Amino acid sequence: NAGVTQTPKFRVLKTGQSMTLLCAQDMNHEYMYWYRQDPGMGLRLIHYSVGEGTTAKGEVPDGYNVSRLKKQNFLLGLESAAPSQTSVYFCASSYSQDTGELFFGEGSRLTVL
Amino acid sequence: AQKITQTQPGMFVQEKEAVTLDCTYDTSDPSYGLFWYKQPSSGEMIFLIYQGSYDQQNATEGRYSLNFQKARKSANLVISASQLGDSAMYFCAMSYLSNFGNEKLTFGTGTRLTIIP
């Protein structure tokens, strides 16, 4: 029962480096989301996807790109990391348009120096 | 625009007492959902309870109940008989439809609840 799995769990980057966070879900969910969590800000939506091959911008999309080449995977990319992108990133997925309940991964802590 | 407001950054409650975590929301959509999530110190997000905007009765899940007052646009979480394991960050969230027709959630800033033995 893996649910939603995020890799890596922790990463330290230097300003300007690039990296990709991988989110994988084994629940056959159509919808997937990337959030970032910052102190005092709650969770803010970065990008989301309503199905394989589709992506859309959330509240704070700048500096990030995403891809959903396979239904089970949702990738979040940082092309040129900045200290402002130091955060905890959560991936989530959902199956229902009725309740909207999200199933979350365990989070990935990213530090940009 | 949808907005969730949690005005209590932190709360301290004696063990076994009931606690109410406040949440107010703002939306012009007639159809929406309200959620509460718990985030313990380990970091994962745990779904607690859901209330639909058309639901007539307040939602309950074990020791959790959602006090839904639609006219006041409030969706407070009530935890009865609090336990030490309830110490965590609690987030209120509201679902709304995106342009694609799927549900998205917007979150409040959270309330950190500490249960005192």
PDB file of N, CA and C in Angstrom, chain B residues 14-75:
ATOM      1  N   GLN B  14      -5.729  21.622  27.788  1.00  0.00           N
ATOM      2  CA  GLN B  14      -5.492  20.548  28.758  1.00  0.00           C
ATOM      3  C   GLN B  14      -6.024  19.227  28.200  1.00  0.00           C
ATOM      4  N   GLU B  15      -5.279  18.167  28.452  1.00  0.00           N
ATOM      5  CA  GLU B  15      -5.711  16.837  28.026  1.00  0.00           C
ATOM      6  C   GLU B  15      -7.109  16.540  28.541  1.00  0.00           C
ATOM      7  N   LYS B  16      -7.905  15.872  27.699  1.00  0.00           N
ATOM      8  CA  LYS B  16      -9.270  15.440  27.975  1.00  0.00           C
ATOM      9  C   LYS B  16     -10.305  16.549  27.806  1.00  0.00           C
ATOM     10  N   GLU B  17      -9.857  17.782  27.633  1.00  0.00           N
ATOM     11  CA  GLU B  17     -10.810  18.849  27.362  1.00  0.00           C
ATOM     12  C   GLU B  17     -11.178  18.864  25.873  1.00  0.00           C
ATOM     13  N   ALA B  18     -12.315  19.461  25.569  1.00  0.00           N
ATOM     14  CA  ALA B  18     -12.697  19.656  24.174  1.00  0.00           C
ATOM     15  C   ALA B  18     -12.020  20.919  23.649  1.00  0.00           C
ATOM     16  N   VAL B  19     -11.766  20.926  22.352  1.00  0.00           N
ATOM     17  CA  VAL B  19     -11.113  22.091  21.754  1.00  0.00           C
ATOM     18  C   VAL B  19     -11.796  22.422  20.434  1.00  0.00           C
ATOM     19  N   THR B  20     -11.912  23.711  20.164  1.00  0.00           N
ATOM     20  CA  THR B  20     -12.489  24.191  18.910  1.00  0.00           C
ATOM     21  C   THR B  20     -11.447  24.984  18.146  1.00  0.00           C
ATOM     22  N   LEU B  21     -11.200  24.567  16.921  1.00  0.00           N
ATOM     23  CA  LEU B  21     -10.277  25.275  16.039  1.00  0.00           C
ATOM     24  C   LEU B  21     -11.104  26.049  15.015  1.00  0.00           C
ATOM     25  N   ASP B  22     -10.839  27.342  14.929  1.00  0.00           N
ATOM     26  CA  ASP B  22     -11.662  28.211  14.105  1.00  0.00           C
ATOM     27  C   ASP B  22     -11.235  28.207  12.638  1.00  0.00           C
ATOM     28  N   CYS B  23     -12.225  28.327  11.775  1.00  0.00           N
ATOM     29  CA  CYS B  23     -11.974  28.437  10.342  1.00  0.00           C
ATOM     30  C   CYS B  23     -13.114  29.218   9.710  1.00  0.00           C
ATOM     31  N   THR B  24     -12.789  30.278   9.007  1.00  0.00           N
ATOM     32  CA  THR B  24     -13.791  30.982   8.209  1.00  0.00           C
ATOM     33  C   THR B  24     -13.346  30.955   6.755  1.00  0.00           C
ATOM     34  N   TYR B  25     -14.312  31.054   5.867  1.00  0.00           N
ATOM     35  CA  TYR B  25     -13.998  30.944   4.455  1.00  0.00           C
ATOM     36  C   TYR B  25     -14.747  32.002   3.663  1.00  0.00           C
ATOM     37  N   ASP B  26     -14.281  32.216   2.468  1.00  0.00           N
ATOM     38  CA  ASP B  26     -14.919  33.184   1.593  1.00  0.00           C
ATOM     39  C   ASP B  26     -14.950  32.603   0.184  1.00  0.00           C
ATOM     40  N   THR B  27     -16.124  32.527  -0.377  1.00  0.00           N
ATOM     41  CA  THR B  27     -16.283  32.060  -1.738  1.00  0.00           C
ATOM     42  C   THR B  27     -17.613  32.557  -2.268  1.00  0.00           C
ATOM     43  N   SER B  28     -17.673  32.728  -3.582  1.00  0.00           N
ATOM     44  CA  SER B  28     -18.941  33.098  -4.212  1.00  0.00           C
ATOM     45  C   SER B  28     -19.574  31.893  -4.899  1.00  0.00           C
ATOM     46  N   ASP B  29     -18.887  30.760  -4.864  1.00  0.00           N
ATOM     47  CA  ASP B  29     -19.436  29.553  -5.483  1.00  0.00           C
ATOM     48  C   ASP B  29     -20.505  28.954  -4.578  1.00  0.00           C
ATOM     49  N   PRO B  30     -21.605  28.490  -5.138  1.00  0.00           N
ATOM     50  CA  PRO B  30     -22.638  27.865  -4.305  1.00  0.00           C
ATOM     51  C   PRO B  30     -22.261  26.447  -3.864  1.00  0.00           C
ATOM     52  N   SER B  31     -21.370  25.820  -4.628  1.00  0.00           N
ATOM     53  CA  SER B  31     -20.980  24.444  -4.326  1.00  0.00           C
ATOM     54  C   SER B  31     -19.512  24.395  -3.944  1.00  0.00           C
ATOM     55  N   TYR B  32     -19.252  23.892  -2.766  1.00  0.00           N
ATOM     56  CA  TYR B  32     -17.873  23.806  -2.301  1.00  0.00           C
ATOM     57  C   TYR B  32     -17.801  22.756  -1.197  1.00  0.00           C
ATOM     58  N   GLY B  33     -16.594  22.400  -0.856  1.00  0.00           N
ATOM     59  CA  GLY B  33     -16.384  21.455   0.227  1.00  0.00           C
ATOM     60  C   GLY B  33     -15.404  22.017   1.228  1.00  0.00           C
ATOM     61  N   LEU B  34     -15.541  21.616   2.443  1.00  0.00           N
ATOM     62  CA  LEU B  34     -14.656  22.075   3.512  1.00  0.00           C
ATOM     63  C   LEU B  34     -13.985  20.877   4.160  1.00  0.00           C
ATOM     64  N   PHE B  35     -12.704  20.991   4.393  1.00  0.00           N
ATOM     65  CA  PHE B  35     -11.896  19.881   4.889  1.00  0.00           C
ATOM     66  C   PHE B  35     -11.064  20.330   6.080  1.00  0.00           C
ATOM     67  N   TRP B  36     -10.715  19.363   6.890  1.00  0.00           N
ATOM     68  CA  TRP B  36      -9.690  19.563   7.904  1.00  0.00           C
ATOM     69  C   TRP B  36      -8.639  18.474   7.746  1.00  0.00           C
ATOM     70  N   TYR B  37      -7.375  18.927   7.782  1.00  0.00           N
ATOM     71  CA  TYR B  37      -6.240  18.019   7.737  1.00  0.00           C
ATOM     72  C   TYR B  37      -5.398  18.230   8.979  1.00  0.00           C
ATOM     73  N   LYS B  38      -4.777  17.141   9.416  1.00  0.00           N
ATOM     74  CA  LYS B  38      -3.876  17.172  10.566  1.00  0.00           C
ATOM     75  C   LYS B  38      -2.463  16.894  10.073  1.00  0.00           C
ATOM     76  N   GLN B  39      -1.518  17.685  10.562  1.00  0.00           N
ATOM     77  CA  GLN B  39      -0.118  17.457  10.206  1.00  0.00           C
ATOM     78  C   GLN B  39       0.697  17.298  11.485  1.00  0.00           C
ATOM     79  N   PRO B  40       1.008  16.076  11.883  1.00  0.00           N
ATOM     80  CA  PRO B  40       1.839  15.864  13.072  1.00  0.00           C
ATOM     81  C   PRO B  40       3.276  16.306  12.807  1.00  0.00           C
ATOM     82  N   SER B  41       4.097  16.227  13.822  1.00  0.00           N
ATOM     83  CA  SER B  41       5.486  16.685  13.692  1.00  0.00           C
ATOM     84  C   SER B  41       6.262  15.864  12.669  1.00  0.00           C
ATOM     85  N   SER B  42       5.793  14.681  12.368  1.00  0.00           N
ATOM     86  CA  SER B  42       6.455  13.847  11.361  1.00  0.00           C
ATOM     87  C   SER B  42       6.252  14.381   9.947  1.00  0.00           C
ATOM     88  N   GLY B  43       5.287  15.276   9.758  1.00  0.00           N
ATOM     89  CA  GLY B  43       5.169  15.983   8.493  1.00  0.00           C
ATOM     90  C   GLY B  43       4.079  15.540   7.548  1.00  0.00           C
ATOM     91  N   GLU B  44       3.544  14.336   7.711  1.00  0.00           N
ATOM     92  CA  GLU B  44       2.539  13.906   6.733  1.00  0.00           C
ATOM     93  C   GLU B  44       1.219  14.622   6.955  1.00  0.00           C
ATOM     94  N   MET B  45       0.425  14.683   5.924  1.00  0.00           N
ATOM     95  CA  MET B  45      -0.890  15.317   5.973  1.00  0.00           C
ATOM     96  C   MET B  45      -1.957  14.229   6.094  1.00  0.00           C
ATOM     97  N   ILE B  46      -2.774  14.331   7.122  1.00  0.00           N
ATOM     98  CA  ILE B  46      -3.777  13.309   7.413  1.00  0.00           C
ATOM     99  C   ILE B  46      -5.164  13.926   7.282  1.00  0.00           C
ATOM    100  N   PHE B  47      -5.972  13.354   6.418  1.00  0.00           N
ATOM    101  CA  PHE B  47      -7.344  13.827   6.247  1.00  0.00           C
ATOM    102  C   PHE B  47      -8.168  13.478   7.482  1.00  0.00           C
ATOM    103  N   LEU B  48      -8.939  14.454   7.984  1.00  0.00           N
ATOM    104  CA  LEU B  48      -9.750  14.233   9.182  1.00  0.00           C
ATOM    105  C   LEU B  48     -11.239  14.176   8.880  1.00  0.00           C
ATOM    106  N   ILE B  49     -11.747  15.195   8.169  1.00  0.00           N
ATOM    107  CA  ILE B  49     -13.189  15.312   8.055  1.00  0.00           C
ATOM    108  C   ILE B  49     -13.538  16.186   6.867  1.00  0.00           C
ATOM    109  N   TYR B  50     -14.731  15.938   6.302  1.00  0.00           N
ATOM    110  CA  TYR B  50     -15.208  16.676   5.127  1.00  0.00           C
ATOM    111  C   TYR B  50     -16.659  17.105   5.341  1.00  0.00           C
ATOM    112  N   GLN B  51     -16.980  18.321   4.869  1.00  0.00           N
ATOM    113  CA  GLN B  51     -18.348  18.841   4.905  1.00  0.00           C
ATOM    114  C   GLN B  51     -18.679  19.436   3.552  1.00  0.00           C
ATOM    115  N   GLY B  52     -19.729  18.988   2.925  1.00  0.00           N
ATOM    116  CA  GLY B  52     -20.172  19.579   1.669  1.00  0.00           C
ATOM    117  C   GLY B  52     -21.075  20.765   1.925  1.00  0.00           C
ATOM    118  N   SER B  53     -21.065  21.708   1.010  1.00  0.00           N
ATOM    119  CA  SER B  53     -21.832  22.943   1.227  1.00  0.00           C
ATOM    120  C   SER B  53     -23.331  22.696   1.248  1.00  0.00           C
ATOM    121  N   TYR B  54     -23.791  21.603   0.663  1.00  0.00           N
ATOM    122  CA  TYR B  54     -25.226  21.316   0.646  1.00  0.00           C
ATOM    123  C   TYR B  54     -25.628  20.308   1.723  1.00  0.00           C
ATOM    124  N   ASP B  55     -24.652  19.851   2.485  1.00  0.00           N
ATOM    125  CA  ASP B  55     -24.978  18.882   3.538  1.00  0.00           C
ATOM    126  C   ASP B  55     -25.797  19.560   4.631  1.00  0.00           C
ATOM    127  N   GLN B  56     -26.871  18.917   5.018  1.00  0.00           N
ATOM    128  CA  GLN B  56     -27.767  19.504   6.020  1.00  0.00           C
ATOM    129  C   GLN B  56     -27.248  19.321   7.436  1.00  0.00           C
ATOM    130  N   GLN B  57     -26.557  18.227   7.648  1.00  0.00           N
ATOM    131  CA  GLN B  57     -26.080  17.933   8.996  1.00  0.00           C
ATOM    132  C   GLN B  57     -24.569  18.158   9.079  1.00  0.00           C
ATOM    133  N   ASN B  58     -24.126  18.512  10.273  1.00  0.00           N
ATOM    134  CA  ASN B  58     -22.695  18.665  10.501  1.00  0.00           C
ATOM    135  C   ASN B  58     -22.006  17.311  10.423  1.00  0.00           C
ATOM    136  N   ALA B  59     -20.822  17.297   9.805  1.00  0.00           N
ATOM    137  CA  ALA B  59     -20.073  16.057   9.671  1.00  0.00           C
ATOM    138  C   ALA B  59     -19.451  15.656  10.998  1.00  0.00           C
ATOM    139  N   THR B  60     -19.391  14.352  11.227  1.00  0.00           N
ATOM    140  CA  THR B  60     -18.722  13.826  12.410  1.00  0.00           C
ATOM    141  C   THR B  60     -17.897  12.617  11.998  1.00  0.00           C
ATOM    142  N   GLU B  61     -16.727  12.488  12.621  1.00  0.00           N
ATOM    143  CA  GLU B  61     -15.857  11.335  12.415  1.00  0.00           C
ATOM    144  C   GLU B  61     -15.184  11.026  13.740  1.00  0.00           C
ATOM    145  N   GLY B  62     -15.756  10.089  14.476  1.00  0.00           N
ATOM    146  CA  GLY B  62     -15.188   9.739  15.774  1.00  0.00           C
ATOM    147  C   GLY B  62     -15.190  10.930  16.714  1.00  0.00           C
ATOM    148  N   ARG B  63     -14.014  11.329  17.185  1.00  0.00           N
ATOM    149  CA  ARG B  63     -13.928  12.468  18.120  1.00  0.00           C
ATOM    150  C   ARG B  63     -13.930  13.816  17.407  1.00  0.00           C
ATOM    151  N   TYR B  64     -13.947  13.792  16.089  1.00  0.00           N
ATOM    152  CA  TYR B  64     -13.933  15.038  15.316  1.00  0.00           C
ATOM    153  C   TYR B  64     -15.347  15.376  14.839  1.00  0.00           C
ATOM    154  N   SER B  65     -15.699  16.622  14.948  1.00  0.00           N
ATOM    155  CA  SER B  65     -16.931  17.097  14.346  1.00  0.00           C
ATOM    156  C   SER B  65     -16.666  18.467  13.732  1.00  0.00           C
ATOM    157  N   LEU B  66     -17.411  18.762  12.698  1.00  0.00           N
ATOM    158  CA  LEU B  66     -17.252  20.028  12.003  1.00  0.00           C
ATOM    159  C   LEU B  66     -18.496  20.859  12.263  1.00  0.00           C
ATOM    160  N   ASN B  67     -18.323  21.988  12.897  1.00  0.00           N
ATOM    161  CA  ASN B  67     -19.425  22.895  13.200  1.00  0.00           C
ATOM    162  C   ASN B  67     -19.599  23.844  12.024  1.00  0.00           C
ATOM    163  N   PHE B  68     -20.503  23.487  11.121  1.00  0.00           N
ATOM    164  CA  PHE B  68     -20.698  24.199   9.858  1.00  0.00           C
ATOM    165  C   PHE B  68     -21.818  25.220  10.020  1.00  0.00           C
ATOM    166  N   GLN B  69     -21.464  26.498   9.911  1.00  0.00           N
ATOM    167  CA  GLN B  69     -22.452  27.571   9.961  1.00  0.00           C
ATOM    168  C   GLN B  69     -22.354  28.349   8.658  1.00  0.00           C
ATOM    169  N   LYS B  70     -23.224  27.964   7.735  1.00  0.00           N
ATOM    170  CA  LYS B  70     -23.114  28.449   6.367  1.00  0.00           C
ATOM    171  C   LYS B  70     -23.309  29.954   6.273  1.00  0.00           C
ATOM    172  N   ALA B  71     -24.282  30.472   6.997  1.00  0.00           N
ATOM    173  CA  ALA B  71     -24.569  31.913   6.918  1.00  0.00           C
ATOM    174  C   ALA B  71     -23.387  32.734   7.424  1.00  0.00           C
ATOM    175  N   ARG B  72     -22.673  32.199   8.388  1.00  0.00           N
ATOM    176  CA  ARG B  72     -21.522  32.907   8.943  1.00  0.00           C
ATOM    177  C   ARG B  72     -20.233  32.536   8.218  1.00  0.00           C
ATOM    178  N   LYS B  73     -20.332  31.585   7.276  1.00  0.00           N
ATOM    179  CA  LYS B  73     -19.177  31.104   6.528  1.00  0.00           C
ATOM    180  C   LYS B  73     -18.072  30.643   7.471  1.00  0.00           C
ATOM    181  N   SER B  74     -18.474  29.790   8.400  1.00  0.00           N
ATOM    182  CA  SER B  74     -17.483  29.235   9.303  1.00  0.00           C
ATOM    183  C   SER B  74     -17.573  27.714   9.312  1.00  0.00           C
ATOM    184  N   ALA B  75     -16.450  27.069   9.554  1.00  0.00           N
ATOM    185  CA  ALA B  75     -16.359  25.607   9.533  1.00  0.00           C
ATOM    186  C   ALA B  75     -15.372  25.184  10.613  1.00  0.00           C
TER     187      ALA B  75
END
